[in-house]
Amino acid sequence: MYPVFKKAGFTLAYAPNLMRTAGSTFVVEHLNNPDGDFLKNFESHVRSYEEVVNYLPNQIYIGNETPEALEGKKLPFSDIEYKDGKVEGKHGFIINEKELFILLRLVDEFDLVYLSEEFVNENFEDFKKRFPELENEFHKVKGSDLAHAQELIDSKHAEPLNMDGKLVGYVRAAHESDQNLSAEYMLENLAVKATGAISGLEVIREGIDKDSIDYVVECSEEACGDVNQRGGGNFAKSIAEVLQLGNATGSDTRGFCAAPVHSIIEASALVKAGVYKNVLVVAGGCIPKLGMNARDHVKKDLPIFEDVLGGFAVLISENDGESPEIRTDIVGRHTVNTGSSPQAVITSLVAKPLADNGLKITDVDKFSPEMQNPDITVPAGAGNVPEANYKMIAALAVKNGELDRKELLNFIKEKGMVGWAPTQGHIPSAAPYIGQMIDDIKTGKIERAMLIGKGSLFLGRMTNLFDGVSILIQKNSGETGEATSETGSSDSQEIRNFLAEALRKISEDLTKEA
């Protein structure tokens, strides 16, 4: 029996101040061009929390709107008159930066995060009302004296937490000389843990028994460790601890943007094999990518769209007879020998795994590749990433004789989607559609979908290779893992009875011969 997608959770954390102080583009500008036009002019392009909530792609991300809401809409999406934004959605929520700062302190186990008394007094009560499930961690959140904060920040032993132009806290280094435990990296890692944890919280908020989750796989792009084991981990188990998943263990999977689909395949295989019954795949956001393309957005007089940290979590479980099935036997792989041409990549990830199992490209109802928001990537010169993927998939279907050339544009419209995910690297990679996909398959809107994750391994300077994996999802066949277990048990008993009877007869014959 195939494992299933049980539930999914998606979160966005508004972080304009972290973008200003820790986003890679801003850090580089302050070092190399402190008096440049960008730093002089960007402030007028920073969005308010209200604007972020009322931004249509963000509402799609948390499940209040469907991807179809962007069809036919012209760029920039920020020009769309949309006033129905909500901070909580069907599949997740959007938190403000005050809540994010409190969350950083709440997930901190080593007293690295300091918040002022005034800040805690003004904001903690609202936080407690919104996240009562985290009550066991509330004792960690307390105000501190920030008298020596600026001294630590100036000496690079702390990273600032600012709000409305005022210092409200800081994150200090975890070691005096170990760069891997610097204030910069501790802030990044705590942000991964925090946004990953609330994404997992969304999954288990209703109807999921926390004690039933056996394993957690974390698949963000950051790494935690010290000088002796840089990147050793483990985000997964630390997130499980915050969520009080007492029966779970876990590990981290890294693969740049392809990591989420790698992790989904790994989790599905573990469930399929019976090693674990319920596996949570989770990822937190990436601080350095805040404002990554801000220079281009400011030049083109656009809002700075990369002002949110993304997070997601999906629960993969034994077959329940109703949730979408994960076809662990239909997996696409970008192998070492695949090559890097677009045609070779799409052939290995889409056409080949389908053909090997008697299916055509046209048999898939929806493809979810890198669902990057074109509002972000087009002004930056990176083009419309999802559209480029769909064009290649459609062209390959034409080449293989599965699609008439005249139907190419219609194929892209029917099988594709307009991107809506923030450019957080791994966050847009296939996963953003899973919540919507569960709904689409359960309601009969579609029968099959394919998740496609791709990664740029060359960024690590260890290889020039690309990477990619894919997996097919389908509507449930109606059979459950439990039924399979019972059938298996019955079959095994019949076999045991048969063998026992055969051995008895053999024993009798041997006795007679003796």
PDB file of C-alpha atoms in Angstrom, residues 18-123:
ATOM      1  CA  LEU A  18      15.706  41.288   9.796  1.00  0.00           C
ATOM      2  CA  MET A  19      15.828  41.959   6.063  1.00  0.00           C
ATOM      3  CA  ARG A  20      17.457  45.347   6.733  1.00  0.00           C
ATOM      4  CA  THR A  21      20.103  44.001   9.112  1.00  0.00           C
ATOM      5  CA  ALA A  22      20.705  40.379   8.057  1.00  0.00           C
ATOM      6  CA  GLY A  23      19.489  39.961   4.467  1.00  0.00           C
ATOM      7  CA  SER A  24      22.529  39.161   2.304  1.00  0.00           C
ATOM      8  CA  THR A  25      21.913  41.996  -0.169  1.00  0.00           C
ATOM      9  CA  PHE A  26      21.695  44.573   2.603  1.00  0.00           C
ATOM     10  CA  VAL A  27      24.748  43.210   4.422  1.00  0.00           C
ATOM     11  CA  VAL A  28      26.810  43.409   1.221  1.00  0.00           C
ATOM     12  CA  GLU A  29      25.579  46.938   0.440  1.00  0.00           C
ATOM     13  CA  HIS A  30      26.493  48.186   3.918  1.00  0.00           C
ATOM     14  CA  LEU A  31      29.997  46.728   3.493  1.00  0.00           C
ATOM     15  CA  ASN A  32      30.726  47.709  -0.099  1.00  0.00           C
ATOM     16  CA  ASN A  33      28.466  50.634  -0.920  1.00  0.00           C
ATOM     17  CA  PRO A  34      27.246  52.294   2.302  1.00  0.00           C
ATOM     18  CA  ASP A  35      26.630  55.660   0.604  1.00  0.00           C
ATOM     19  CA  GLY A  36      25.004  54.213  -2.523  1.00  0.00           C
ATOM     20  CA  ASP A  37      21.585  55.005  -3.943  1.00  0.00           C
ATOM     21  CA  PHE A  38      20.106  51.698  -2.884  1.00  0.00           C
ATOM     22  CA  LEU A  39      20.543  52.246   0.863  1.00  0.00           C
ATOM     23  CA  LYS A  40      19.370  55.829   0.470  1.00  0.00           C
ATOM     24  CA  ASN A  41      16.180  54.935  -1.387  1.00  0.00           C
ATOM     25  CA  PHE A  42      14.973  51.496  -0.315  1.00  0.00           C
ATOM     26  CA  GLU A  43      12.894  52.530   2.734  1.00  0.00           C
ATOM     27  CA  SER A  44       9.995  53.800   0.637  1.00  0.00           C
ATOM     28  CA  HIS A  45       9.768  50.358  -0.957  1.00  0.00           C
ATOM     29  CA  VAL A  46       9.368  48.396   2.295  1.00  0.00           C
ATOM     30  CA  ARG A  47       5.835  47.024   2.699  1.00  0.00           C
ATOM     31  CA  SER A  48       3.700  47.206   5.814  1.00  0.00           C
ATOM     32  CA  TYR A  49       2.355  44.093   7.527  1.00  0.00           C
ATOM     33  CA  GLU A  50      -1.115  44.959   6.245  1.00  0.00           C
ATOM     34  CA  GLU A  51       0.186  45.100   2.661  1.00  0.00           C
ATOM     35  CA  VAL A  52       1.868  41.721   3.097  1.00  0.00           C
ATOM     36  CA  VAL A  53      -1.362  40.176   4.403  1.00  0.00           C
ATOM     37  CA  ASN A  54      -3.359  41.671   1.503  1.00  0.00           C
ATOM     38  CA  TYR A  55      -0.884  40.461  -1.123  1.00  0.00           C
ATOM     39  CA  LEU A  56      -2.749  37.820  -3.145  1.00  0.00           C
ATOM     40  CA  PRO A  57       0.168  35.351  -3.605  1.00  0.00           C
ATOM     41  CA  ASN A  58       0.591  35.250   0.188  1.00  0.00           C
ATOM     42  CA  GLN A  59      -3.087  34.415   0.652  1.00  0.00           C
ATOM     43  CA  ILE A  60      -2.682  31.548  -1.814  1.00  0.00           C
ATOM     44  CA  TYR A  61       0.329  30.312   0.149  1.00  0.00           C
ATOM     45  CA  ILE A  62      -1.689  29.962   3.378  1.00  0.00           C
ATOM     46  CA  GLY A  63      -4.748  28.527   1.612  1.00  0.00           C
ATOM     47  CA  ASN A  64      -7.298  31.344   1.644  1.00  0.00           C
ATOM     48  CA  GLU A  65      -7.199  31.555  -2.156  1.00  0.00           C
ATOM     49  CA  THR A  66      -6.426  29.014  -4.881  1.00  0.00           C
ATOM     50  CA  PRO A  67      -3.684  29.300  -7.519  1.00  0.00           C
ATOM     51  CA  GLU A  68      -6.379  29.996 -10.115  1.00  0.00           C
ATOM     52  CA  ALA A  69      -6.867  33.424  -8.531  1.00  0.00           C
ATOM     53  CA  LEU A  70      -3.691  34.610 -10.308  1.00  0.00           C
ATOM     54  CA  GLU A  71      -4.646  33.354 -13.766  1.00  0.00           C
ATOM     55  CA  GLY A  72      -4.756  36.154 -16.302  1.00  0.00           C
ATOM     56  CA  LYS A  73      -3.433  38.716 -13.814  1.00  0.00           C
ATOM     57  CA  LYS A  74      -0.731  41.095 -15.002  1.00  0.00           C
ATOM     58  CA  LEU A  75       2.469  41.858 -13.121  1.00  0.00           C
ATOM     59  CA  PRO A  76       3.021  43.275 -10.625  1.00  0.00           C
ATOM     60  CA  PHE A  77       0.538  41.366  -8.472  1.00  0.00           C
ATOM     61  CA  SER A  78       0.954  44.113  -5.870  1.00  0.00           C
ATOM     62  CA  ASP A  79      -1.277  46.289  -8.100  1.00  0.00           C
ATOM     63  CA  ILE A  80      -4.208  43.909  -7.665  1.00  0.00           C
ATOM     64  CA  GLU A  81      -6.935  45.482  -5.546  1.00  0.00           C
ATOM     65  CA  TYR A  82      -7.275  42.863  -2.833  1.00  0.00           C
ATOM     66  CA  LYS A  83      -8.643  43.691   0.611  1.00  0.00           C
ATOM     67  CA  ASP A  84      -9.795  40.285   1.876  1.00  0.00           C
ATOM     68  CA  GLY A  85      -6.476  39.200   3.335  1.00  0.00           C
ATOM     69  CA  LYS A  86      -6.522  37.321   6.627  1.00  0.00           C
ATOM     70  CA  VAL A  87      -3.641  36.437   8.930  1.00  0.00           C
ATOM     71  CA  GLU A  88      -4.925  32.862   9.257  1.00  0.00           C
ATOM     72  CA  GLY A  89      -5.827  30.578   6.387  1.00  0.00           C
ATOM     73  CA  LYS A  90      -7.037  27.088   5.647  1.00  0.00           C
ATOM     74  CA  HIS A  91      -3.472  25.781   5.494  1.00  0.00           C
ATOM     75  CA  GLY A  92      -1.515  28.190   7.668  1.00  0.00           C
ATOM     76  CA  PHE A  93      -0.943  31.745   8.847  1.00  0.00           C
ATOM     77  CA  ILE A  94       1.115  34.916   8.508  1.00  0.00           C
ATOM     78  CA  ILE A  95       2.817  36.194  11.656  1.00  0.00           C
ATOM     79  CA  ASN A  96       4.147  39.695  12.232  1.00  0.00           C
ATOM     80  CA  GLU A  97       7.723  40.481  13.213  1.00  0.00           C
ATOM     81  CA  LYS A  98       6.888  41.053  16.876  1.00  0.00           C
ATOM     82  CA  GLU A  99       5.551  37.516  17.049  1.00  0.00           C
ATOM     83  CA  LEU A 100       8.629  36.274  15.211  1.00  0.00           C
ATOM     84  CA  PHE A 101      10.981  37.881  17.757  1.00  0.00           C
ATOM     85  CA  ILE A 102       9.081  36.290  20.644  1.00  0.00           C
ATOM     86  CA  LEU A 103       9.165  32.976  18.812  1.00  0.00           C
ATOM     87  CA  LEU A 104      12.959  33.248  18.473  1.00  0.00           C
ATOM     88  CA  ARG A 105      13.196  33.535  22.256  1.00  0.00           C
ATOM     89  CA  LEU A 106      10.696  30.747  22.807  1.00  0.00           C
ATOM     90  CA  VAL A 107      12.674  28.189  20.745  1.00  0.00           C
ATOM     91  CA  ASP A 108      16.013  29.274  22.262  1.00  0.00           C
ATOM     92  CA  GLU A 109      17.425  26.624  24.617  1.00  0.00           C
ATOM     93  CA  PHE A 110      20.750  28.346  25.405  1.00  0.00           C
ATOM     94  CA  ASP A 111      19.733  31.900  26.424  1.00  0.00           C
ATOM     95  CA  LEU A 112      21.045  33.457  23.234  1.00  0.00           C
ATOM     96  CA  VAL A 113      18.046  35.705  22.543  1.00  0.00           C
ATOM     97  CA  TYR A 114      17.446  38.808  24.656  1.00  0.00           C
ATOM     98  CA  LEU A 115      14.324  40.960  24.473  1.00  0.00           C
ATOM     99  CA  SER A 116      13.710  44.181  26.354  1.00  0.00           C
ATOM    100  CA  GLU A 117      11.296  44.288  29.294  1.00  0.00           C
ATOM    101  CA  GLU A 118       9.180  46.859  27.486  1.00  0.00           C
ATOM    102  CA  PHE A 119       8.928  44.755  24.317  1.00  0.00           C
ATOM    103  CA  VAL A 120       7.925  41.603  26.196  1.00  0.00           C
ATOM    104  CA  ASN A 121       5.367  43.443  28.332  1.00  0.00           C
ATOM    105  CA  GLU A 122       3.737  45.007  25.271  1.00  0.00           C
ATOM    106  CA  ASN A 123       3.562  41.941  23.042  1.00  0.00           C
TER     107      ASN A 123
END
